[in-house]
C-alpha cells in the first residue's frame, strides 16, 4: 500500500484526477471504476477541468461501484443521477460506455450477474477509485462482508444509513438495500486502486485500514491484499496515523 498525504482536500482531488489522467493517456479506451459520495466530487471537478484542456473520454468506459436498490435512475439521490450531474454531463463520454448497476430491476440477481460479466468483457478495470465509510466500508461492502463475494444486493449498516441521511433529508428515506461490487470484484478485477479519504471523521477508519489487521470488520483492510493500491488522504484524515505523527 502506498500512502500519499496531501495538504488538503483540493490537493487530494488534483492528485487523484492526475492519476486517472495518466491511465487514460496510456490507454485511451481504459476502464475506470468510479465512486460516489462527497469525497470524489473535487476529483470529478478536476477531471472536467482536464477535459476542458484536452483530456479525451470518447473511448473511456466506466463502471460504478454501487447503487441504491428500490429507487429509479431519475431519483434525485440515485448514484446514476449523481454521476451524470457531477461528471458525465460535462465530459465527452459516450453513454454506451457508462455502466452503473441498476437498483430498480425486477430480477436483481440477474442484474448482479450481468454487471460482473460486463466488467469481465471490458477486460477488468484499469483504475478503481474508492472512498471509505467511517465504518471502513468500501462501495457498500459493510463490516462483516465476505471477501469472496462479487456484485450482490447488500443491506446497509445503521451507521451508513445515518451518514447518508444528509443526502435524503432524513434517515427514514434512505434505502435499506444497495447493489454493490463485492470485495472479490474489487481485488480481482481492478488492476490499480486509489482510495480517497478526507476529513477528521475518516481518521479512525484510515488508521485501522493502514495500521490494523486484515478483517471483515473493516472491509477496506482487504485492500492490503491487492498489489497496487494508493491511499490518498488529506492531513485531517491522516491525523491518527502513527507514521504521520512521526513526520
Ligand atoms: C457511500 C458510498 C461509498 C462512499 C462512502 C463515503 O455510502 N457507497 O462508495 O465511498 O459512502 O462517502 P463520503 O465520501 O460521502 O464520505
PDB file of N, CA, C and O and ligand atoms in Angstrom, residues 34-41 65-68 79 82 129-135 137-142 156 160-161 163-164 166-167 178 180 195-198 201-202, ligand 1:
ATOM      1  N   UNK A  34     -15.577   3.899 -10.791  1.00  0.00           N
ATOM      2  CA  UNK A  34     -15.873   5.190 -10.157  1.00  0.00           C
ATOM      3  C   UNK A  34     -16.719   5.029  -8.901  1.00  0.00           C
ATOM      4  O   UNK A  34     -17.463   4.056  -8.743  1.00  0.00           O
ATOM      5  N   UNK A  35     -16.580   6.025  -8.036  1.00  0.00           N
ATOM      6  CA  UNK A  35     -17.257   6.004  -6.737  1.00  0.00           C
ATOM      7  C   UNK A  35     -18.125   7.252  -6.586  1.00  0.00           C
ATOM      8  O   UNK A  35     -17.929   8.248  -7.288  1.00  0.00           O
ATOM      9  N   UNK A  36     -19.046   7.175  -5.658  1.00  0.00           N
ATOM     10  CA  UNK A  36     -19.896   8.335  -5.359  1.00  0.00           C
ATOM     11  C   UNK A  36     -19.566   8.842  -3.947  1.00  0.00           C
ATOM     12  O   UNK A  36     -18.505   8.544  -3.423  1.00  0.00           O
ATOM     13  N   UNK A  37     -20.474   9.590  -3.365  1.00  0.00           N
ATOM     14  CA  UNK A  37     -20.211  10.166  -2.044  1.00  0.00           C
ATOM     15  C   UNK A  37     -19.632  11.565  -2.214  1.00  0.00           C
ATOM     16  O   UNK A  37     -19.318  12.005  -3.332  1.00  0.00           O
ATOM     17  N   UNK A  38     -19.458  12.258  -1.092  1.00  0.00           N
ATOM     18  CA  UNK A  38     -18.940  13.620  -1.151  1.00  0.00           C
ATOM     19  C   UNK A  38     -17.470  13.663  -1.540  1.00  0.00           C
ATOM     20  O   UNK A  38     -17.026  14.600  -2.213  1.00  0.00           O
ATOM     21  N   UNK A  39     -16.705  12.653  -1.155  1.00  0.00           N
ATOM     22  CA  UNK A  39     -15.247  12.713  -1.290  1.00  0.00           C
ATOM     23  C   UNK A  39     -14.755  12.927  -2.725  1.00  0.00           C
ATOM     24  O   UNK A  39     -13.891  13.777  -2.952  1.00  0.00           O
ATOM     25  N   UNK A  40     -15.254  12.164  -3.728  1.00  0.00           N
ATOM     26  CA  UNK A  40     -14.651  12.323  -5.065  1.00  0.00           C
ATOM     27  C   UNK A  40     -15.162  13.513  -5.876  1.00  0.00           C
ATOM     28  O   UNK A  40     -14.717  13.707  -7.010  1.00  0.00           O
ATOM     29  N   UNK A  41     -16.065  14.324  -5.315  1.00  0.00           N
ATOM     30  CA  UNK A  41     -16.634  15.420  -6.116  1.00  0.00           C
ATOM     31  C   UNK A  41     -15.540  16.372  -6.622  1.00  0.00           C
ATOM     32  O   UNK A  41     -15.526  16.772  -7.789  1.00  0.00           O
ATOM     33  N   UNK A  65     -19.283   1.657  -8.660  1.00  0.00           N
ATOM     34  CA  UNK A  65     -19.217   0.652  -7.600  1.00  0.00           C
ATOM     35  C   UNK A  65     -20.577   0.148  -7.142  1.00  0.00           C
ATOM     36  O   UNK A  65     -20.725  -1.018  -6.803  1.00  0.00           O
ATOM     37  N   UNK A  66     -21.543   1.069  -7.076  1.00  0.00           N
ATOM     38  CA  UNK A  66     -22.758   0.689  -6.358  1.00  0.00           C
ATOM     39  C   UNK A  66     -23.943   1.583  -6.711  1.00  0.00           C
ATOM     40  O   UNK A  66     -23.785   2.603  -7.398  1.00  0.00           O
ATOM     41  N   UNK A  67     -25.092   1.189  -6.241  1.00  0.00           N
ATOM     42  CA  UNK A  67     -26.325   1.962  -6.438  1.00  0.00           C
ATOM     43  C   UNK A  67     -27.322   1.522  -5.356  1.00  0.00           C
ATOM     44  O   UNK A  67     -27.276   0.377  -4.884  1.00  0.00           O
ATOM     45  N   UNK A  68     -28.182   2.431  -4.979  1.00  0.00           N
ATOM     46  CA  UNK A  68     -29.260   2.061  -4.048  1.00  0.00           C
ATOM     47  C   UNK A  68     -30.264   1.151  -4.751  1.00  0.00           C
ATOM     48  O   UNK A  68     -30.504   1.298  -5.955  1.00  0.00           O
ATOM     49  N   UNK A  79     -27.341   7.147  -7.604  1.00  0.00           N
ATOM     50  CA  UNK A  79     -25.936   7.312  -7.988  1.00  0.00           C
ATOM     51  C   UNK A  79     -25.831   7.535  -9.503  1.00  0.00           C
ATOM     52  O   UNK A  79     -24.873   8.123  -9.985  1.00  0.00           O
ATOM     53  N   UNK A  82     -26.267  11.208  -9.758  1.00  0.00           N
ATOM     54  CA  UNK A  82     -25.046  11.811  -9.197  1.00  0.00           C
ATOM     55  C   UNK A  82     -23.936  11.823 -10.247  1.00  0.00           C
ATOM     56  O   UNK A  82     -23.278  12.838 -10.475  1.00  0.00           O
ATOM     57  N   UNK A 129     -11.466   3.953  -8.368  1.00  0.00           N
ATOM     58  CA  UNK A 129     -11.486   4.974  -7.320  1.00  0.00           C
ATOM     59  C   UNK A 129     -12.395   4.479  -6.197  1.00  0.00           C
ATOM     60  O   UNK A 129     -13.517   4.024  -6.453  1.00  0.00           O
ATOM     61  N   UNK A 130     -11.912   4.585  -4.979  1.00  0.00           N
ATOM     62  CA  UNK A 130     -12.738   4.212  -3.822  1.00  0.00           C
ATOM     63  C   UNK A 130     -12.766   5.362  -2.825  1.00  0.00           C
ATOM     64  O   UNK A 130     -11.786   6.091  -2.683  1.00  0.00           O
ATOM     65  N   UNK A 131     -13.886   5.483  -2.116  1.00  0.00           N
ATOM     66  CA  UNK A 131     -13.931   6.282  -0.905  1.00  0.00           C
ATOM     67  C   UNK A 131     -13.918   5.290   0.255  1.00  0.00           C
ATOM     68  O   UNK A 131     -13.762   4.077   0.050  1.00  0.00           O
ATOM     69  N   UNK A 132     -14.102   5.780   1.446  1.00  0.00           N
ATOM     70  CA  UNK A 132     -14.186   4.876   2.602  1.00  0.00           C
ATOM     71  C   UNK A 132     -15.261   5.419   3.546  1.00  0.00           C
ATOM     72  O   UNK A 132     -15.330   6.637   3.786  1.00  0.00           O
ATOM     73  N   UNK A 133     -16.104   4.532   4.039  1.00  0.00           N
ATOM     74  CA  UNK A 133     -17.081   4.952   5.041  1.00  0.00           C
ATOM     75  C   UNK A 133     -16.394   5.090   6.387  1.00  0.00           C
ATOM     76  O   UNK A 133     -15.312   4.515   6.606  1.00  0.00           O
ATOM     77  N   UNK A 134     -16.988   5.858   7.300  1.00  0.00           N
ATOM     78  CA  UNK A 134     -16.316   5.975   8.603  1.00  0.00           C
ATOM     79  C   UNK A 134     -16.355   4.646   9.366  1.00  0.00           C
ATOM     80  O   UNK A 134     -15.603   4.462  10.314  1.00  0.00           O
ATOM     81  N   UNK A 135     -17.161   3.699   8.900  1.00  0.00           N
ATOM     82  CA  UNK A 135     -17.123   2.350   9.493  1.00  0.00           C
ATOM     83  C   UNK A 135     -16.196   1.413   8.705  1.00  0.00           C
ATOM     84  O   UNK A 135     -16.176   0.218   8.927  1.00  0.00           O
ATOM     85  N   UNK A 137     -16.306   0.856   5.370  1.00  0.00           N
ATOM     86  CA  UNK A 137     -16.851   0.208   4.175  1.00  0.00           C
ATOM     87  C   UNK A 137     -16.210   0.751   2.899  1.00  0.00           C
ATOM     88  O   UNK A 137     -15.747   1.891   2.851  1.00  0.00           O
ATOM     89  N   UNK A 138     -16.179  -0.096   1.878  1.00  0.00           N
ATOM     90  CA  UNK A 138     -15.789   0.343   0.528  1.00  0.00           C
ATOM     91  C   UNK A 138     -16.916  -0.087  -0.406  1.00  0.00           C
ATOM     92  O   UNK A 138     -17.424  -1.196  -0.282  1.00  0.00           O
ATOM     93  N   UNK A 139     -17.283   0.794  -1.342  1.00  0.00           N
ATOM     94  CA  UNK A 139     -18.532   0.569  -2.078  1.00  0.00           C
ATOM     95  C   UNK A 139     -19.623   0.522  -1.018  1.00  0.00           C
ATOM     96  O   UNK A 139     -19.675   1.373  -0.129  1.00  0.00           O
ATOM     97  N   UNK A 140     -20.469  -0.494  -1.085  1.00  0.00           N
ATOM     98  CA  UNK A 140     -21.399  -0.724   0.025  1.00  0.00           C
ATOM     99  C   UNK A 140     -21.083  -2.070   0.681  1.00  0.00           C
ATOM    100  O   UNK A 140     -21.969  -2.780   1.127  1.00  0.00           O
ATOM    101  N   UNK A 141     -19.800  -2.418   0.706  1.00  0.00           N
ATOM    102  CA  UNK A 141     -19.376  -3.622   1.434  1.00  0.00           C
ATOM    103  C   UNK A 141     -19.186  -3.229   2.886  1.00  0.00           C
ATOM    104  O   UNK A 141     -18.163  -2.656   3.268  1.00  0.00           O
ATOM    105  N   UNK A 142     -20.204  -3.546   3.671  1.00  0.00           N
ATOM    106  CA  UNK A 142     -20.253  -3.109   5.067  1.00  0.00           C
ATOM    107  C   UNK A 142     -19.438  -4.050   5.959  1.00  0.00           C
ATOM    108  O   UNK A 142     -19.076  -5.150   5.535  1.00  0.00           O
ATOM    109  N   UNK A 156     -27.651  -2.088   4.066  1.00  0.00           N
ATOM    110  CA  UNK A 156     -26.804  -1.007   4.578  1.00  0.00           C
ATOM    111  C   UNK A 156     -26.714  -1.076   6.102  1.00  0.00           C
ATOM    112  O   UNK A 156     -27.695  -1.382   6.784  1.00  0.00           O
ATOM    113  N   UNK A 160     -24.174   3.676   8.134  1.00  0.00           N
ATOM    114  CA  UNK A 160     -24.197   4.202   6.758  1.00  0.00           C
ATOM    115  C   UNK A 160     -25.517   4.921   6.494  1.00  0.00           C
ATOM    116  O   UNK A 160     -25.547   5.976   5.856  1.00  0.00           O
ATOM    117  N   UNK A 161     -26.612   4.333   6.994  1.00  0.00           N
ATOM    118  CA  UNK A 161     -27.928   4.982   6.824  1.00  0.00           C
ATOM    119  C   UNK A 161     -27.890   6.369   7.481  1.00  0.00           C
ATOM    120  O   UNK A 161     -28.314   7.365   6.888  1.00  0.00           O
ATOM    121  N   UNK A 163     -25.173   8.181   8.103  1.00  0.00           N
ATOM    122  CA  UNK A 163     -24.234   9.062   7.382  1.00  0.00           C
ATOM    123  C   UNK A 163     -24.862   9.589   6.087  1.00  0.00           C
ATOM    124  O   UNK A 163     -24.626  10.733   5.697  1.00  0.00           O
ATOM    125  N   UNK A 164     -25.664   8.756   5.418  1.00  0.00           N
ATOM    126  CA  UNK A 164     -26.212   9.157   4.118  1.00  0.00           C
ATOM    127  C   UNK A 164     -27.562   9.870   4.232  1.00  0.00           C
ATOM    128  O   UNK A 164     -28.091  10.347   3.222  1.00  0.00           O
ATOM    129  N   UNK A 166     -28.015  12.686   5.284  1.00  0.00           N
ATOM    130  CA  UNK A 166     -27.832  14.094   4.894  1.00  0.00           C
ATOM    131  C   UNK A 166     -28.225  14.327   3.437  1.00  0.00           C
ATOM    132  O   UNK A 166     -28.617  15.420   3.059  1.00  0.00           O
ATOM    133  N   UNK A 167     -28.118  13.285   2.607  1.00  0.00           N
ATOM    134  CA  UNK A 167     -28.490  13.452   1.204  1.00  0.00           C
ATOM    135  C   UNK A 167     -29.995  13.316   0.997  1.00  0.00           C
ATOM    136  O   UNK A 167     -30.565  13.908   0.090  1.00  0.00           O
ATOM    137  N   UNK A 178     -28.759  -1.999  -1.162  1.00  0.00           N
ATOM    138  CA  UNK A 178     -27.988  -1.463  -2.290  1.00  0.00           C
ATOM    139  C   UNK A 178     -27.426  -2.627  -3.090  1.00  0.00           C
ATOM    140  O   UNK A 178     -27.381  -3.762  -2.610  1.00  0.00           O
ATOM    141  N   UNK A 180     -23.916  -3.687  -4.873  1.00  0.00           N
ATOM    142  CA  UNK A 180     -22.514  -3.249  -4.777  1.00  0.00           C
ATOM    143  C   UNK A 180     -21.565  -4.284  -5.363  1.00  0.00           C
ATOM    144  O   UNK A 180     -21.755  -5.484  -5.155  1.00  0.00           O
ATOM    145  N   UNK A 195      -7.653   4.960  -3.214  1.00  0.00           N
ATOM    146  CA  UNK A 195      -8.689   5.216  -2.209  1.00  0.00           C
ATOM    147  C   UNK A 195      -8.489   6.630  -1.683  1.00  0.00           C
ATOM    148  O   UNK A 195      -7.381   6.998  -1.285  1.00  0.00           O
ATOM    149  N   UNK A 196      -9.557   7.409  -1.687  1.00  0.00           N
ATOM    150  CA  UNK A 196      -9.507   8.808  -1.248  1.00  0.00           C
ATOM    151  C   UNK A 196     -10.203   8.941   0.100  1.00  0.00           C
ATOM    152  O   UNK A 196     -11.284   8.364   0.292  1.00  0.00           O
ATOM    153  N   UNK A 197      -9.595   9.704   0.983  1.00  0.00           N
ATOM    154  CA  UNK A 197     -10.277   9.993   2.247  1.00  0.00           C
ATOM    155  C   UNK A 197      -9.938  11.409   2.673  1.00  0.00           C
ATOM    156  O   UNK A 197      -8.783  11.835   2.594  1.00  0.00           O
ATOM    157  N   UNK A 198     -10.965  12.104   3.120  1.00  0.00           N
ATOM    158  CA  UNK A 198     -10.782  13.496   3.523  1.00  0.00           C
ATOM    159  C   UNK A 198     -11.547  13.749   4.820  1.00  0.00           C
ATOM    160  O   UNK A 198     -12.679  13.292   4.981  1.00  0.00           O
ATOM    161  N   UNK A 201     -13.380  12.895  10.310  1.00  0.00           N
ATOM    162  CA  UNK A 201     -14.307  11.789  10.604  1.00  0.00           C
ATOM    163  C   UNK A 201     -13.890  10.482   9.942  1.00  0.00           C
ATOM    164  O   UNK A 201     -14.407   9.416  10.270  1.00  0.00           O
ATOM    165  N   UNK A 202     -12.912  10.550   9.033  1.00  0.00           N
ATOM    166  CA  UNK A 202     -12.401   9.328   8.397  1.00  0.00           C
ATOM    167  C   UNK A 202     -11.101   8.844   9.053  1.00  0.00           C
ATOM    168  O   UNK A 202     -10.562   7.803   8.685  1.00  0.00           O
TER     169      UNK A 202
HETATM  170  C1  LIG B   1     -21.142   5.848   0.473  1.00  0.00           C
HETATM  171  C2  LIG B   1     -20.718   5.092  -0.809  1.00  0.00           C
HETATM  172  C3  LIG B   1     -19.250   4.807  -0.805  1.00  0.00           C
HETATM  173  C4  LIG B   1     -18.519   6.045  -0.329  1.00  0.00           C
HETATM  174  C5  LIG B   1     -18.794   6.229   1.137  1.00  0.00           C
HETATM  175  C6  LIG B   1     -18.198   7.511   1.728  1.00  0.00           C
HETATM  176  O1  LIG B   1     -22.161   5.276   1.195  1.00  0.00           O
HETATM  177  N1  LIG B   1     -21.429   3.889  -1.066  1.00  0.00           N
HETATM  178  O2  LIG B   1     -18.834   4.407  -2.108  1.00  0.00           O
HETATM  179  O3  LIG B   1     -17.147   5.895  -0.515  1.00  0.00           O
HETATM  180  O4  LIG B   1     -20.137   6.075   1.447  1.00  0.00           O
HETATM  181  O5  LIG B   1     -18.934   8.629   1.349  1.00  0.00           O
HETATM  182  P1  LIG B   1     -18.427  10.111   1.566  1.00  0.00           P
HETATM  183  O6  LIG B   1     -17.357  10.313   0.553  1.00  0.00           O
HETATM  184  O7  LIG B   1     -19.634  10.968   1.303  1.00  0.00           O
HETATM  185  O8  LIG B   1     -17.925  10.202   2.942  1.00  0.00           O
END
